[in-house]
């Protein structure tokens, strides 16, 4: 299916779904339990650690950031009702929403927000938002409902960092102990659902929080059932064992759209699945740049996406899709060239030794890995596939115990610097990696990234990004493959669900707290 028809299909469904919502919005029903089958389990119960991918989507049901963002990229009030920026753009003052309750029924105050930020900024804690908040000089609670954040230098897109829980979510003061990565229980959040139960590799149960300040959940309970295998997940949906699934199989989405599968519907997230290959550039064999370049020239992006995603994917060699505002035209990237790849392989001194590619179990990763293995075999590389459960893969990535791996690789976020900086800036310890999982460290790159972070002029920023992307393509810590949509599929009695471009379970304008059951 061509790109135009894919997105026409998605748009027509969204418009139809919105029409259904408007028609039914006068009488949504309260109560019941909705079961959503998810592809991956959680790994830790620390809301400020590993806030990426499915981890973040699960936690967004329970935890919240200061600000929100709509589908057009506009900033919206959330836990902060309003904000002011000083003329020198270094002091941000937030007026917090009054009456917000944590799940333990304590009222949220500026001291709680300060605690979450200070915890994230402490390098001992391994919080994912450490790099995002590295620009913060200090944070103070001016009074019960006023928070001030002082920056080391002006950051044009600083407010956008505060629109999701990647930077931090608000938790009660004293609810996390310093240096404890997995505390054994969740700190209370402020979201529409509160944590009830976690049975690893089985289910996560959340209950409606009746004290929620915003759109209170309509269902009584959400059960996130962990089903790693995509086919088993869809079979469970068709059998009625679950009500919704994330990451529905692409072949079956086509069947639903064509009306061949009755009683089911779907909701698209058009840019949810950025895909990439990442190298461990610190250790052999991929500390050898020529070997990385050999792989880059051997990769046929379209073949990978066609095989793994039934033609739904869109090739891209940058962290934004082609045609997006922040896709920078005119930047050279290693092109598919088998002859060039073979020459580079010889120059790298490769002698046929086996090299492992690592990926997470489930989904399309096995297909991606198999296609890459086949492509690299064409140039004489002996690649072995190592698929791991998410927890074990997380530890391997953070400690640099891999050769190269499949990874997420893209963004449609409003701040392009945030898409490039955290994963390419130097980190202090290559054996305790945070977001820079490749271990890549280049002082010129660091300087450009920091310069881009402080740039207020859009044209100047575009020129900096052009240099940054060109250097990434030359140094090859990663190979960007492209973007794929993801789909939620559901029984037709599940009403009210919408998602954003990235496929979040909950976002500023909708999600699971709007779901109701028409049965």
Short mmCIF file of C-alpha atoms in Angstrom, two decimals:
data_model
loop_
_atom_site.label_atom_id
_atom_site.label_comp_id
_atom_site.label_asym_id
_atom_site.label_seq_id
_atom_site.Cartn_x
_atom_site.Cartn_y
_atom_site.Cartn_z
CA UNK A 1 0.00 0.00 0.00
CA UNK A 2 1.42 3.41 -0.97
CA UNK A 3 1.99 6.19 1.56
CA UNK A 4 -0.91 8.33 0.29
CA UNK A 5 -3.42 5.52 0.61
CA UNK A 6 -2.13 4.57 4.05
CA UNK A 7 -2.67 8.04 5.43
CA UNK A 8 -5.92 8.52 3.54
CA UNK A 9 -7.06 5.32 5.20
CA UNK A 10 -5.99 6.63 8.61
CA UNK A 11 -7.62 10.04 8.02
CA UNK A 12 -10.91 8.58 6.86
CA UNK A 13 -11.05 6.39 9.93
CA UNK A 14 -10.24 9.28 12.27
CA UNK A 15 -12.97 11.44 10.72
CA UNK A 16 -15.42 8.59 11.02
CA UNK A 17 -14.42 7.95 14.60
CA UNK A 18 -14.85 11.62 15.47
CA UNK A 19 -18.30 11.61 13.91
CA UNK A 20 -19.21 8.56 16.00
CA UNK A 21 -17.88 10.26 19.12
CA UNK A 22 -19.96 13.39 18.48
CA UNK A 23 -23.05 11.30 17.90
CA UNK A 24 -22.56 9.29 21.07
CA UNK A 25 -20.99 11.92 23.29
CA UNK A 26 -24.26 12.84 24.99
CA UNK A 27 -24.55 9.51 26.74
CA UNK A 28 -21.22 7.83 27.54
CA UNK A 29 -21.63 5.05 30.07
CA UNK A 30 -19.65 4.86 33.29
CA UNK A 31 -18.24 1.71 34.85
CA UNK A 32 -16.76 -1.57 33.76
CA UNK A 33 -13.23 -2.78 33.10
CA UNK A 34 -11.38 -2.30 29.84
CA UNK A 35 -8.55 -4.71 29.07
CA UNK A 36 -5.80 -3.43 26.80
CA UNK A 37 -3.24 -5.96 25.59
CA UNK A 38 0.23 -4.40 25.52
CA UNK A 39 3.34 -5.63 23.76
CA UNK A 40 5.82 -5.12 26.59
CA UNK A 41 5.90 -5.22 30.35
CA UNK A 42 7.30 -2.63 32.71
CA UNK A 43 10.81 -3.12 34.05
CA UNK A 44 10.94 -0.87 37.12
CA UNK A 45 8.51 0.91 39.45
CA UNK A 46 10.43 4.17 39.55
CA UNK A 47 8.42 6.76 37.58
CA UNK A 48 11.51 8.85 36.81
CA UNK A 49 13.68 6.04 35.39
CA UNK A 50 13.43 4.63 31.83
CA UNK A 51 10.55 6.89 30.80
CA UNK A 52 10.59 5.86 27.14
CA UNK A 53 8.48 3.85 24.70
CA UNK A 54 5.93 1.52 26.31
CA UNK A 55 7.24 2.34 29.78
CA UNK A 56 6.17 5.94 29.31
CA UNK A 57 2.83 5.03 27.76
CA UNK A 58 1.94 2.86 30.74
CA UNK A 59 3.04 5.46 33.26
CA UNK A 60 1.21 8.31 31.52
CA UNK A 61 -2.00 6.77 32.83
CA UNK A 62 -0.73 7.42 36.39
CA UNK A 63 1.73 10.32 36.17
CA UNK A 64 1.70 13.76 34.58
CA UNK A 65 4.06 16.53 33.40
CA UNK A 66 3.74 20.25 34.09
CA UNK A 67 2.48 21.16 30.59
CA UNK A 68 0.62 19.55 27.72
CA UNK A 69 0.80 19.71 23.94
CA UNK A 70 -1.97 19.33 21.37
CA UNK A 71 -1.87 17.72 17.93
CA UNK A 72 -0.86 21.01 16.33
CA UNK A 73 2.15 21.35 18.63
CA UNK A 74 0.64 24.10 20.79
CA UNK A 75 1.57 24.30 24.48
CA UNK A 76 -1.33 23.73 26.86
CA UNK A 77 -1.80 24.11 30.62
CA UNK A 78 -1.64 20.90 32.63
CA UNK A 79 -0.38 20.69 36.22
CA UNK A 80 0.82 24.24 35.65
CA UNK A 81 -2.05 26.58 34.82
CA UNK A 82 0.15 29.39 33.50
CA UNK A 83 3.78 30.38 33.14
CA UNK A 84 5.95 33.44 32.67
CA UNK A 85 9.41 33.78 31.10
CA UNK A 86 11.82 36.53 32.12
CA UNK A 87 13.20 38.93 29.47
CA UNK A 88 16.59 37.18 29.57
CA UNK A 89 14.81 33.80 29.13
CA UNK A 90 16.59 32.24 32.07
CA UNK A 91 13.85 32.39 34.71
CA UNK A 92 10.62 30.42 34.27
CA UNK A 93 7.81 30.97 36.75
CA UNK A 94 4.99 28.42 36.88
CA UNK A 95 1.64 28.96 38.60
CA UNK A 96 0.49 25.51 39.66
CA UNK A 97 -3.05 24.27 39.44
CA UNK A 98 -4.67 24.36 42.87
CA UNK A 99 -6.49 21.39 44.33
CA UNK A 100 -4.57 18.72 42.42
CA UNK A 101 -4.47 15.54 44.49
CA UNK A 102 -1.92 12.76 44.51
CA UNK A 103 -3.22 9.21 44.64
CA UNK A 104 -2.62 9.24 48.41
CA UNK A 105 -5.03 12.25 48.58
CA UNK A 106 -2.27 14.72 49.45
CA UNK A 107 -2.49 18.04 47.64
CA UNK A 108 0.26 18.76 45.12
CA UNK A 109 2.43 21.77 45.93
CA UNK A 110 5.50 23.47 44.52
CA UNK A 111 7.66 21.55 47.01
CA UNK A 112 6.58 18.30 45.32
CA UNK A 113 7.50 19.56 41.86
CA UNK A 114 10.85 20.78 43.18
CA UNK A 115 11.52 17.35 44.71
CA UNK A 116 10.85 15.57 41.39
CA UNK A 117 13.14 17.97 39.50
CA UNK A 118 15.94 17.78 42.07
CA UNK A 119 15.73 13.97 42.05
CA UNK A 120 15.97 13.92 38.26
CA UNK A 121 18.94 16.31 38.26
CA UNK A 122 20.90 14.13 40.70
CA UNK A 123 23.24 11.90 38.63
CA UNK A 124 23.19 9.23 41.34
CA UNK A 125 19.57 8.42 40.54
CA UNK A 126 19.88 7.46 36.87
CA UNK A 127 16.74 9.37 35.92
CA UNK A 128 16.06 9.48 32.21
CA UNK A 129 15.41 13.23 32.28
CA UNK A 130 18.89 14.00 33.60
CA UNK A 131 20.12 15.28 30.23
CA UNK A 132 16.95 17.28 29.57
CA UNK A 133 17.27 19.09 32.90
CA UNK A 134 21.05 19.55 32.73
CA UNK A 135 20.42 23.17 31.70
CA UNK A 136 18.62 23.90 34.99
CA UNK A 137 20.72 25.85 37.49
CA UNK A 138 18.27 25.45 40.36
CA UNK A 139 14.60 25.28 41.19
CA UNK A 140 12.81 27.03 44.03
CA UNK A 141 9.34 26.94 45.54
CA UNK A 142 8.41 30.62 45.87
CA UNK A 143 5.19 29.73 47.65
CA UNK A 144 2.77 26.82 47.85
CA UNK A 145 1.61 27.17 44.24
CA UNK A 146 4.51 29.00 42.55
CA UNK A 147 7.59 27.27 41.15
CA UNK A 148 10.64 29.00 39.70
CA UNK A 149 13.19 27.30 37.47
CA UNK A 150 16.46 29.12 36.85
CA UNK A 151 18.39 28.09 33.73
CA UNK A 152 22.15 28.19 33.20
CA UNK A 153 21.55 29.65 29.76
CA UNK A 154 18.54 30.41 27.56
CA UNK A 155 16.98 27.37 25.87
CA UNK A 156 14.44 28.27 23.15
CA UNK A 157 12.39 25.09 23.40
CA UNK A 158 12.67 24.57 27.15
CA UNK A 159 8.90 24.57 27.74
CA UNK A 160 8.45 21.71 25.28
CA UNK A 161 10.66 19.53 27.48
CA UNK A 162 7.98 19.79 30.13
CA UNK A 163 5.11 18.47 28.01
CA UNK A 164 5.70 14.77 28.61
CA UNK A 165 7.10 12.63 31.38
CA UNK A 166 10.43 11.99 29.66
CA UNK A 167 11.90 14.96 31.53
CA UNK A 168 10.05 14.25 34.77
CA UNK A 169 6.61 13.67 36.25
CA UNK A 170 5.38 15.20 39.48
CA UNK A 171 5.50 12.95 42.56
CA UNK A 172 5.21 13.72 46.30
CA UNK A 173 8.16 15.13 48.18
CA UNK A 174 10.18 12.33 49.79
CA UNK A 175 8.42 9.54 47.87
CA UNK A 176 11.65 8.21 46.27
CA UNK A 177 14.87 7.33 48.03
CA UNK A 178 18.10 8.59 46.49
CA UNK A 179 19.99 6.03 44.41
CA UNK A 180 17.25 3.38 44.43
CA UNK A 181 16.46 2.48 40.85
CA UNK A 182 13.63 0.04 41.56
CA UNK A 183 11.90 0.93 44.84
CA UNK A 184 9.43 -1.97 44.86
CA UNK A 185 6.33 0.23 44.64
CA UNK A 186 5.22 3.26 42.67
CA UNK A 187 5.23 6.70 44.20
CA UNK A 188 1.75 8.28 44.06
CA UNK A 189 0.97 10.13 40.87
CA UNK A 190 -1.61 12.73 39.86
CA UNK A 191 -3.10 10.98 36.81
CA UNK A 192 -6.62 9.66 36.16
CA UNK A 193 -5.65 6.10 37.15
CA UNK A 194 -3.84 4.85 40.23
CA UNK A 195 -1.66 1.78 40.50
CA UNK A 196 -3.28 -1.34 41.95
CA UNK A 197 -1.27 -4.43 40.96
CA UNK A 198 1.66 -5.63 38.87
CA UNK A 199 2.21 -9.30 38.09
CA UNK A 200 5.37 -9.26 35.92
CA UNK A 201 4.87 -10.61 32.40
CA UNK A 202 1.17 -11.02 33.13
CA UNK A 203 -0.77 -7.86 33.89
CA UNK A 204 -0.76 -4.35 35.31
CA UNK A 205 -3.98 -3.22 36.97
CA UNK A 206 -4.99 0.42 37.48
CA UNK A 207 -8.12 1.78 39.12
CA UNK A 208 -9.97 5.01 38.39
CA UNK A 209 -8.80 7.85 40.63
CA UNK A 210 -11.99 9.65 41.63
CA UNK A 211 -9.99 12.59 42.97
CA UNK A 212 -8.48 13.39 39.58
CA UNK A 213 -8.52 17.09 38.73
CA UNK A 214 -9.23 16.70 35.00
CA UNK A 215 -11.30 14.38 32.79
CA UNK A 216 -12.13 11.59 35.22
CA UNK A 217 -11.95 8.11 33.78
CA UNK A 218 -15.27 6.64 32.69
CA UNK A 219 -14.27 3.02 33.21
CA UNK A 220 -13.70 1.72 36.72
CA UNK A 221 -10.53 -0.13 35.91
CA UNK A 222 -7.89 -0.59 33.22
CA UNK A 223 -6.11 -3.91 32.95
CA UNK A 224 -2.96 -3.89 30.84
CA UNK A 225 -2.41 -7.49 29.87
CA UNK A 226 1.10 -8.32 28.69
CA UNK A 227 1.04 -10.34 25.47
CA UNK A 228 4.39 -10.11 23.72
CA UNK A 229 3.49 -12.05 20.60
CA UNK A 230 1.64 -9.90 18.07
CA UNK A 231 -0.39 -12.78 16.61
CA UNK A 232 -1.43 -14.05 20.03
CA UNK A 233 -2.41 -10.51 20.95
CA UNK A 234 -4.70 -10.17 17.93
CA UNK A 235 -6.14 -13.64 18.45
CA UNK A 236 -7.03 -12.65 22.02
CA UNK A 237 -8.86 -9.60 20.65
CA UNK A 238 -10.85 -11.60 18.12
CA UNK A 239 -11.72 -14.17 20.78
CA UNK A 240 -12.95 -11.47 23.14
CA UNK A 241 -10.32 -12.18 25.80
CA UNK A 242 -9.21 -8.53 25.61
CA UNK A 243 -11.05 -5.39 24.51
CA UNK A 244 -8.22 -3.47 22.86
CA UNK A 245 -4.69 -4.12 21.66
CA UNK A 246 -1.78 -1.86 20.81
CA UNK A 247 0.44 -2.48 17.80
CA UNK A 248 -2.15 -4.45 15.87
CA UNK A 249 -0.76 -6.65 13.05
CA UNK A 250 -0.54 -4.67 9.85
CA UNK A 251 -2.00 -7.41 7.69
CA UNK A 252 -5.10 -7.58 9.87
CA UNK A 253 -5.54 -3.80 9.96
CA UNK A 254 -5.98 -4.00 6.19
CA UNK A 255 -8.61 -6.70 6.67
CA UNK A 256 -10.50 -4.52 9.20
CA UNK A 257 -10.37 -1.50 6.89
CA UNK A 258 -11.73 -3.56 4.02
CA UNK A 259 -14.65 -4.74 6.17
CA UNK A 260 -13.53 -8.37 6.14
CA UNK A 261 -13.30 -8.63 9.93
CA UNK A 262 -16.58 -7.69 11.59
CA UNK A 263 -16.97 -6.28 15.08
CA UNK A 264 -13.55 -4.61 15.11
CA UNK A 265 -12.25 -1.11 14.50
CA UNK A 266 -8.87 0.60 14.63
CA UNK A 267 -7.22 3.92 15.50
CA UNK A 268 -3.96 4.92 13.74
CA UNK A 269 -0.88 6.64 15.15
CA UNK A 270 0.87 7.67 11.91
CA UNK A 271 4.44 8.29 13.14
CA UNK A 272 4.62 6.06 16.19
CA UNK A 273 7.32 3.69 15.00
CA UNK A 274 10.64 5.28 14.16
CA UNK A 275 13.16 2.52 13.41
CA UNK A 276 16.97 2.49 13.49
CA UNK A 277 20.12 0.41 13.90
CA UNK A 278 22.46 1.53 16.68
CA UNK A 279 26.11 0.54 17.18
CA UNK A 280 28.12 0.21 20.36
CA UNK A 281 30.90 2.51 19.18
CA UNK A 282 33.00 2.13 22.34
CA UNK A 283 34.01 -1.52 21.93
CA UNK A 284 35.08 -3.87 19.13
CA UNK A 285 34.02 -4.60 16.51
CA UNK A 286 32.05 -1.39 15.91
CA UNK A 287 34.59 0.97 17.38
CA UNK A 288 35.82 0.66 13.78
CA UNK A 289 34.13 3.41 11.75
CA UNK A 290 34.75 1.66 8.42
CA UNK A 291 32.86 -1.39 9.65
CA UNK A 292 29.92 0.81 10.64
CA UNK A 293 29.99 2.47 7.22
CA UNK A 294 30.05 -0.94 5.54
CA UNK A 295 26.82 -1.82 7.32
CA UNK A 296 25.31 1.58 6.43
CA UNK A 297 25.95 1.05 2.70
CA UNK A 298 24.63 -2.54 2.83
CA UNK A 299 21.26 -1.64 4.34
CA UNK A 300 18.24 -1.44 2.04
CA UNK A 301 15.72 0.52 4.12
CA UNK A 302 12.70 -0.11 1.94
CA UNK A 303 13.29 -3.86 1.89
CA UNK A 304 13.33 -3.89 5.70
CA UNK A 305 10.11 -1.89 6.03
CA UNK A 306 8.28 -3.79 3.30
CA UNK A 307 9.13 -7.15 4.86
CA UNK A 308 8.43 -6.25 8.48
CA UNK A 309 5.55 -3.78 8.10
CA UNK A 310 3.62 -4.92 5.01
CA UNK A 311 4.49 -1.77 3.08
CA UNK A 312 3.10 0.65 5.66
CA UNK A 313 6.51 2.13 6.44
CA UNK A 314 8.05 5.35 5.15
CA UNK A 315 11.83 5.42 4.56
CA UNK A 316 13.80 8.22 6.20
CA UNK A 317 17.50 8.79 6.87
CA UNK A 318 16.86 11.38 9.61
CA UNK A 319 15.01 11.52 12.90
CA UNK A 320 12.04 13.24 11.25
CA UNK A 321 10.00 11.94 8.32
CA UNK A 322 10.63 13.38 4.90
CA UNK A 323 8.47 16.43 4.30
CA UNK A 324 8.35 17.32 7.99
CA UNK A 325 9.34 20.84 9.01
CA UNK A 326 12.46 19.51 10.76
CA UNK A 327 13.61 17.16 8.01
CA UNK A 328 16.67 18.98 6.66
CA UNK A 329 17.03 18.73 2.88
CA UNK A 330 20.42 18.48 1.23
CA UNK A 331 22.22 16.41 3.87
CA UNK A 332 24.13 13.45 2.35
CA UNK A 333 23.66 10.03 3.92
CA UNK A 334 25.26 6.65 3.14
CA UNK A 335 23.33 5.25 0.18
CA UNK A 336 22.61 1.60 -0.56
CA UNK A 337 25.72 0.44 -2.39
CA UNK A 338 26.72 -3.20 -2.02
CA UNK A 339 30.02 -2.77 -3.88
CA UNK A 340 31.03 0.14 -1.65
CA UNK A 341 30.00 -1.87 1.41
CA UNK A 342 32.21 -4.83 0.41
CA UNK A 343 35.21 -2.54 -0.12
CA UNK A 344 34.73 -0.92 3.29
CA UNK A 345 34.40 -4.34 4.89
CA UNK A 346 37.81 -5.33 3.50
CA UNK A 347 39.35 -2.02 4.56
CA UNK A 348 37.97 -2.54 8.06
CA UNK A 349 39.95 -5.80 8.34
CA UNK A 350 36.89 -7.96 8.91
CA UNK A 351 37.74 -11.69 8.71
CA UNK A 352 34.31 -13.31 8.91
CA UNK A 353 33.99 -13.50 12.71
CA UNK A 354 30.39 -13.73 14.00
CA UNK A 355 28.77 -10.47 15.16
CA UNK A 356 25.51 -10.38 17.12
CA UNK A 357 22.62 -8.06 16.41
CA UNK A 358 20.41 -7.56 19.47
CA UNK A 359 16.68 -6.88 19.54
CA UNK A 360 13.68 -7.12 21.82
CA UNK A 361 11.50 -10.20 21.66
CA UNK A 362 8.16 -9.83 19.92
CA UNK A 363 6.63 -7.59 17.27
CA UNK A 364 8.39 -7.09 13.95
CA UNK A 365 11.90 -7.09 15.44
CA UNK A 366 12.56 -10.71 14.48
CA UNK A 367 11.64 -9.94 10.86
CA UNK A 368 13.75 -6.78 10.82
CA UNK A 369 16.72 -8.67 12.23
CA UNK A 370 16.34 -11.48 9.73
CA UNK A 371 16.24 -9.07 6.77
CA UNK A 372 19.29 -7.18 8.06
CA UNK A 373 21.10 -10.48 8.59
CA UNK A 374 20.36 -11.42 4.98
CA UNK A 375 21.44 -8.03 3.64
CA UNK A 376 24.74 -8.16 5.51
CA UNK A 377 25.35 -11.73 4.39
CA UNK A 378 25.41 -10.37 0.81
CA UNK A 379 28.57 -8.41 1.61
CA UNK A 380 30.18 -11.26 3.56
CA UNK A 381 29.27 -10.47 7.16
CA UNK A 382 28.47 -13.29 9.55
CA UNK A 383 25.61 -11.87 11.63
CA UNK A 384 23.88 -13.81 14.38
CA UNK A 385 20.55 -12.76 15.88
CA UNK A 386 20.07 -12.40 19.62
CA UNK A 387 16.53 -11.56 20.72
CA UNK A 388 16.11 -10.74 24.41
CA UNK A 389 13.28 -9.90 26.79
CA UNK A 390 12.96 -6.19 27.45
CA UNK A 391 14.43 -6.23 30.96
CA UNK A 392 17.59 -8.07 29.94
CA UNK A 393 17.95 -5.92 26.82
CA UNK A 394 17.61 -2.78 28.93
CA UNK A 395 20.52 -3.84 31.14
CA UNK A 396 22.66 -4.79 28.15
CA UNK A 397 22.04 -1.43 26.47
CA UNK A 398 22.79 0.60 29.57
CA UNK A 399 26.04 -1.25 30.26
CA UNK A 400 27.19 -1.32 26.63
CA UNK A 401 27.08 -5.10 26.41
CA UNK A 402 26.11 -5.46 22.77
CA UNK A 403 27.65 -5.09 19.31
CA UNK A 404 24.77 -3.53 17.40
CA UNK A 405 21.04 -3.50 17.91
CA UNK A 406 17.61 -2.60 16.61
CA UNK A 407 16.22 0.56 18.16
CA UNK A 408 13.54 3.20 17.94
CA UNK A 409 14.66 5.97 15.66
CA UNK A 410 12.49 9.00 15.08
CA UNK A 411 10.35 11.83 16.31
CA UNK A 412 7.62 14.26 15.38
CA UNK A 413 8.22 16.31 18.50
CA UNK A 414 8.20 20.11 18.25
CA UNK A 415 11.81 20.50 19.43
CA UNK A 416 14.38 19.01 17.02
CA UNK A 417 17.23 19.58 19.47
CA UNK A 418 15.53 17.25 21.94
CA UNK A 419 15.41 14.60 19.21
CA UNK A 420 19.17 14.73 18.64
CA UNK A 421 20.88 16.00 21.80
CA UNK A 422 20.11 13.42 24.54
CA UNK A 423 21.10 10.42 22.43
CA UNK A 424 24.28 11.94 20.95
CA UNK A 425 25.74 14.11 23.71
CA UNK A 426 28.69 12.71 25.68
CA UNK A 427 27.80 10.94 28.91
CA UNK A 428 30.23 10.55 31.83
CA UNK A 429 30.37 6.73 32.06
CA UNK A 430 30.09 4.46 28.99
CA UNK A 431 29.25 1.53 31.31
CA UNK A 432 26.32 3.39 32.83
CA UNK A 433 24.60 4.80 29.79
CA UNK A 434 21.40 6.75 30.09
CA UNK A 435 19.92 7.92 26.77
CA UNK A 436 23.12 7.78 24.71
CA UNK A 437 23.06 4.01 24.34
CA UNK A 438 25.67 3.93 21.56
CA UNK A 439 28.33 5.47 23.81
CA UNK A 440 29.11 7.98 21.04
CA UNK A 441 31.14 10.96 22.24
CA UNK A 442 32.55 13.71 20.04
CA UNK A 443 33.52 17.15 21.35
CA UNK A 444 32.64 18.95 18.12
CA UNK A 445 29.23 17.30 18.15
CA UNK A 446 28.75 18.31 21.79
CA UNK A 447 29.59 21.91 20.94
CA UNK A 448 27.12 22.02 18.04
CA UNK A 449 24.38 20.39 20.10
CA UNK A 450 24.82 22.88 22.93
CA UNK A 451 24.90 25.74 20.42
CA UNK A 452 21.68 24.44 18.82
CA UNK A 453 20.07 24.16 22.23
CA UNK A 454 20.61 27.89 22.79
CA UNK A 455 19.74 29.08 19.26
CA UNK A 456 16.62 31.25 18.97
CA UNK A 457 16.78 31.98 15.24
CA UNK A 458 15.14 29.22 13.20
CA UNK A 459 17.35 29.60 10.13
CA UNK A 460 20.51 29.47 12.25
CA UNK A 461 19.11 26.40 13.99
CA UNK A 462 18.48 24.72 10.65
CA UNK A 463 22.09 25.33 9.61
CA UNK A 464 23.34 23.84 12.87
CA UNK A 465 21.08 20.82 12.44
CA UNK A 466 22.44 20.35 8.94
CA UNK A 467 25.98 20.09 10.36
CA UNK A 468 24.85 17.82 13.21
CA UNK A 469 23.01 15.40 10.90
CA UNK A 470 25.88 15.37 8.40
CA UNK A 471 28.34 14.47 11.15
CA UNK A 472 26.06 11.71 12.44
CA UNK A 473 25.87 10.31 8.92
CA UNK A 474 29.66 10.50 8.64
CA UNK A 475 30.49 9.03 12.09
CA UNK A 476 27.64 6.49 11.90
CA UNK A 477 26.76 5.78 15.53
CA UNK A 478 23.34 4.90 14.11
CA UNK A 479 21.57 4.17 10.85
CA UNK A 480 18.05 5.60 10.54
CA UNK A 481 15.67 3.30 8.68
CA UNK A 482 12.34 5.13 8.66
CA UNK A 483 8.90 5.48 10.21
CA UNK A 484 5.99 3.12 10.55
CA UNK A 485 2.46 3.80 11.73
CA UNK A 486 1.07 1.78 14.59
CA UNK A 487 -2.51 0.83 15.10
CA UNK A 488 -4.77 0.22 18.05
CA UNK A 489 -7.47 -2.33 17.29
CA UNK A 490 -10.55 -2.78 19.47
CA UNK A 491 -13.93 -4.40 19.81
CA UNK A 492 -16.67 -2.19 18.42
CA UNK A 493 -18.21 -1.62 21.87
CA UNK A 494 -15.08 0.29 22.95
CA UNK A 495 -15.87 3.97 22.44
CA UNK A 496 -14.14 7.29 22.96
CA UNK A 497 -10.51 6.31 22.40
CA UNK A 498 -8.16 8.57 20.45
CA UNK A 499 -4.38 8.73 20.30
CA UNK A 500 -1.75 11.19 19.10
CA UNK A 501 0.87 10.91 16.33
CA UNK A 502 3.13 8.76 18.52
CA UNK A 503 0.50 6.28 19.74
CA UNK A 504 0.28 7.24 23.42
CA UNK A 505 -2.26 5.51 25.63
CA UNK A 506 -3.06 8.91 27.07
CA UNK A 507 -2.24 12.38 25.77
CA UNK A 508 -3.28 15.96 26.48
CA UNK A 509 -6.48 15.75 24.40
CA UNK A 510 -7.64 12.18 24.94
CA UNK A 511 -6.78 8.57 25.61
CA UNK A 512 -7.83 5.88 28.05
CA UNK A 513 -9.57 8.20 30.51
CA UNK A 514 -12.09 9.03 27.75
CA UNK A 515 -12.86 5.38 26.96
CA UNK A 516 -16.28 3.96 27.73
CA UNK A 517 -17.93 0.63 27.02
CA UNK A 518 -21.14 0.50 25.02
CA UNK A 519 -22.38 -2.83 26.27
#
